[in-house]
């Protein structure tokens, strides 16, 4: 799944750069997100991307000190970013807990929201750029980014970035894009691989509400793509697979 998704992402970035001159991608962390980045790093086709004309953002971040091995940004650097010639000014990491905003996750979220708003143009939809691709890993509980079922962040309808407190998986304090920001993307890709993601994928694709199943509320302006391996797809309802026409 990681290799197939990486190949698809290379094509999407190259097409966007050919059309608009630049491309904008939102990265995700976790097992599936980092696996995709590692596959992209090892792909012979990666040099087709003009890395200097690529903007990178993050869907969420663990609110930990800069360089902490659990931060999504740290893991992304190890998996891909340190190996390609990116423009540092176009790599938009979320604030760390020892950064200029201190250990206040809400202030850090406001700062990232301001950075997004500054990058949005008149042609964009609201206070975030229109990302070409926004990737999200799907958790076993159906969470995406750091939007967990029933927590206040998944109910947010106006702010684009929020501090998350009391997350059910460590660390409890995080910074996350909200569903309104996610839905500004042209395409949203949801990544799920492994048996532990099968129930979550089935729930999210069976009409569940977004407060109870945040992955169900993640969709793009023009396209929403679920990228699953066979194990993660094993519990999908049969109506998602219409019989083949002979």
Coordinates of C-alpha atoms in Angstrom, one line a residue:
X1 CA 0.0 0.0 0.0
X2 CA 2.8 2.4 0.9
X3 CA 4.6 1.9 -2.4
X4 CA 1.4 2.2 -4.5
X5 CA 0.4 5.4 -2.6
X6 CA 3.9 6.8 -3.0
X7 CA 3.7 6.3 -6.8
X8 CA 0.3 7.9 -6.9
X9 CA 1.6 10.9 -4.9
X10 CA 4.6 11.4 -7.2
X11 CA 2.2 11.5 -10.2
X12 CA -0.1 14.0 -8.4
X13 CA 2.7 16.3 -7.4
X14 CA 4.3 16.3 -10.9
X15 CA 0.9 17.0 -12.5
X16 CA 0.2 19.9 -10.1
X17 CA 3.6 21.4 -10.7
X18 CA 3.1 21.1 -14.5
X19 CA -0.2 22.9 -14.2
X20 CA 0.4 25.5 -11.5
X21 CA 4.1 25.7 -11.1
X22 CA 3.9 24.5 -7.5
X23 CA 2.3 21.8 -5.4
X24 CA 1.0 21.7 -1.9
X25 CA 0.8 18.5 0.2
X26 CA -0.3 17.9 3.8
X27 CA 1.6 15.0 5.4
X28 CA 0.5 12.6 8.0
X29 CA 2.4 10.7 10.6
X30 CA 2.0 7.2 12.2
X31 CA 2.8 3.8 10.8
X32 CA 1.1 4.3 7.4
X33 CA 2.1 7.9 6.8
X34 CA 5.8 7.2 7.6
X35 CA 5.7 4.1 5.5
X36 CA 4.5 6.1 2.5
X37 CA 7.3 8.7 3.0
X38 CA 9.9 5.9 3.2
X39 CA 8.6 4.4 0.0
X40 CA 8.7 7.8 -1.6
X41 CA 12.3 8.3 -0.5
X42 CA 13.4 4.9 -2.1
X43 CA 11.4 5.4 -5.3
X44 CA 13.5 5.9 -8.4
X45 CA 10.7 8.2 -9.7
X46 CA 11.1 10.7 -6.8
X47 CA 13.5 12.8 -8.9
X48 CA 10.6 13.7 -11.2
X49 CA 9.4 16.0 -8.4
X50 CA 10.8 19.6 -8.3
X51 CA 11.3 19.5 -4.6
X52 CA 12.1 23.3 -4.4
X53 CA 8.6 24.0 -5.6
X54 CA 6.7 21.9 -3.1
X55 CA 5.0 23.2 0.0
X56 CA 4.6 20.7 2.9
X57 CA 2.2 21.1 5.7
X58 CA 1.1 18.8 8.5
X59 CA -2.3 17.5 9.5
X60 CA -1.4 17.3 13.2
X61 CA 1.5 17.1 15.5
X62 CA 2.4 15.7 18.9
X63 CA 3.1 18.7 21.1
X64 CA 6.5 17.8 22.2
X65 CA 10.0 19.5 22.2
X66 CA 11.7 20.1 18.9
X67 CA 13.6 17.0 17.8
X68 CA 11.6 14.6 20.0
X69 CA 11.6 11.3 18.2
X70 CA 7.8 11.0 18.6
X71 CA 7.1 14.2 16.7
X72 CA 5.7 13.7 13.2
X73 CA 8.1 16.3 11.9
X74 CA 11.1 14.4 13.3
X75 CA 9.9 11.1 11.8
X76 CA 9.3 12.7 8.5
X77 CA 12.8 14.2 8.4
X78 CA 14.2 10.7 9.0
X79 CA 12.0 9.0 6.5
X80 CA 12.2 11.5 3.6
X81 CA 12.8 15.2 4.1
X82 CA 16.5 15.1 4.9
X83 CA 17.1 13.1 1.7
X84 CA 15.5 15.6 -0.8
X85 CA 16.3 19.2 -1.8
X86 CA 13.4 21.0 -0.2
X87 CA 13.2 24.8 0.2
X88 CA 13.2 25.2 4.0
X89 CA 10.9 28.2 3.7
X90 CA 8.2 25.9 2.2
X91 CA 8.4 23.3 4.9
X92 CA 5.7 24.3 7.4
X93 CA 6.2 22.2 10.6
X94 CA 3.8 22.7 13.4
X95 CA 5.2 24.4 16.6
X96 CA 7.0 22.4 19.2
X97 CA 6.4 22.7 22.9
X98 CA 9.7 24.4 23.5
X99 CA 9.2 26.9 20.7
X100 CA 8.2 30.6 20.8
X101 CA 4.8 29.8 22.1
X102 CA 6.0 27.8 25.0
X103 CA 4.0 24.9 26.3
X104 CA 0.6 26.5 25.3
X105 CA -0.8 24.2 22.6
X106 CA -3.8 26.6 22.0
X107 CA -1.5 29.5 21.2
X108 CA 0.7 27.2 19.0
X109 CA -2.5 26.2 17.2
X110 CA -3.4 29.9 16.6
X111 CA 0.1 30.6 15.3
X112 CA -0.2 27.7 12.8
X113 CA -3.7 28.9 11.7
X114 CA -2.2 32.3 11.1
X115 CA 0.6 30.7 8.9
X116 CA -2.0 28.9 6.9
X117 CA -4.1 32.0 6.5
X118 CA -1.1 34.0 5.3
X119 CA -0.4 31.3 2.6
X120 CA -4.0 31.4 1.4
X121 CA -4.8 33.4 -1.7
X122 CA -7.9 35.0 -3.0
X123 CA -8.6 32.0 -5.1
X124 CA -8.6 29.7 -2.0
X125 CA -11.6 28.7 0.0
X126 CA -11.3 30.5 3.3
X127 CA -8.3 30.7 5.6
X128 CA -6.2 27.8 4.3
X129 CA -4.5 27.2 1.0
X130 CA -6.3 24.7 -1.3
X131 CA -4.0 21.8 -0.8
X132 CA -3.5 19.5 -3.8
X133 CA -3.4 16.4 -1.6
X134 CA -4.1 16.1 2.2
X135 CA -3.1 12.7 3.6
X136 CA -4.6 11.2 6.8
X137 CA -3.8 8.0 8.6
X138 CA -6.9 6.3 10.0
X139 CA -6.6 5.1 13.6
X140 CA -8.2 1.9 14.9
X141 CA -10.7 4.1 16.7
X142 CA -11.5 6.0 13.4
X143 CA -9.5 9.1 14.4
X144 CA -7.8 11.1 11.7
X145 CA -5.1 13.8 12.4
X146 CA -5.6 14.3 16.1
X147 CA -9.4 14.4 15.9
X148 CA -10.6 11.7 18.2
X149 CA -14.2 10.4 18.5
X150 CA -16.4 12.6 20.7
X151 CA -13.6 15.0 21.8
X152 CA -14.2 18.8 21.3
X153 CA -11.8 19.1 18.4
X154 CA -13.9 17.0 16.1
X155 CA -16.9 19.2 16.7
X156 CA -15.0 22.4 15.6
X157 CA -16.8 24.2 12.8
X158 CA -14.9 27.5 12.5
X159 CA -11.3 27.4 13.5
X160 CA -8.8 25.7 11.2
X161 CA -6.3 24.5 13.8
X162 CA -6.9 23.7 17.4
X163 CA -5.0 22.5 20.5
X164 CA -6.1 19.0 21.5
X165 CA -6.1 18.1 25.2
X166 CA -6.7 14.7 26.8
X167 CA -6.1 12.7 23.7
X168 CA -6.8 9.0 24.4
X169 CA -3.4 7.9 23.1
X170 CA -0.1 9.5 24.1
X171 CA 1.0 12.2 24.2
X172 CA -2.3 13.7 25.4
X173 CA -1.5 17.2 24.1
X174 CA -1.5 17.8 20.4
X175 CA -2.1 20.4 17.6
X176 CA -4.4 19.4 14.8
X177 CA -6.1 20.7 11.7
X178 CA -9.9 20.6 12.0
X179 CA -12.4 19.1 9.6
X180 CA -13.1 22.5 8.0
X181 CA -9.4 22.8 7.1
X182 CA -9.2 19.3 5.9
X183 CA -12.2 19.8 3.6
X184 CA -10.5 22.7 1.9
X185 CA -8.1 20.3 0.2
X186 CA -8.7 19.3 -3.5
X187 CA -8.1 15.7 -2.6
X188 CA -8.1 13.9 0.7
X189 CA -6.4 10.5 0.9
X190 CA -7.1 8.2 3.9
X191 CA -4.4 5.6 4.5
X192 CA -5.1 2.3 6.3
X193 CA -3.1 -0.9 6.3
X194 CA -3.3 -3.8 8.6
X195 CA -6.0 -5.9 10.4
X196 CA -6.2 -3.4 13.2
X197 CA -7.6 -0.8 10.8
X198 CA -10.3 -3.0 9.3
X199 CA -13.1 -2.2 11.7
X200 CA -12.4 1.5 11.6
X201 CA -12.5 1.5 7.8
X202 CA -15.8 -0.4 7.8
X203 CA -17.4 2.0 10.3
X204 CA -16.2 5.1 8.5
X205 CA -17.4 3.9 5.1
X206 CA -20.8 2.7 6.4
X207 CA -22.4 6.0 7.0
X208 CA -21.2 6.7 10.6
X209 CA -21.4 10.3 11.9
X210 CA -18.2 12.3 12.0
X211 CA -18.4 13.0 15.7
X212 CA -18.4 9.3 16.5
X213 CA -16.1 8.4 13.6
X214 CA -14.0 11.3 12.5
X215 CA -12.7 9.6 9.4
X216 CA -16.2 9.7 8.0
X217 CA -16.1 13.5 8.0
X218 CA -12.8 13.8 6.1
X219 CA -13.4 14.5 2.5
X220 CA -11.9 16.6 -0.3
X221 CA -13.4 19.3 -2.5
X222 CA -13.0 17.3 -5.7
X223 CA -12.0 13.8 -4.5
X224 CA -11.8 11.5 -1.5
X225 CA -9.6 8.5 -1.9
X226 CA -9.3 5.6 0.6
X227 CA -6.0 3.6 0.2
X228 CA -6.3 0.3 1.9
X229 CA -4.5 -3.0 1.9
X230 CA -6.4 -6.3 1.8
X231 CA -6.3 -6.7 5.6
X232 CA -7.7 -3.2 6.2
X233 CA -10.4 -3.8 3.6
X234 CA -11.5 -7.1 5.0
X235 CA -14.5 -5.9 6.9
X236 CA -15.9 -3.4 4.3
X237 CA -19.6 -3.8 3.6
X238 CA -20.3 -5.8 0.4
X239 CA -22.4 -3.0 -1.1
X240 CA -19.1 -1.1 -1.6
X241 CA -18.1 -3.8 -4.1
X242 CA -20.8 -4.0 -6.8
X243 CA -20.8 -7.3 -8.7
X244 CA -18.6 -7.3 -11.8
X245 CA -20.4 -7.0 -15.1
X246 CA -19.6 -9.9 -17.4

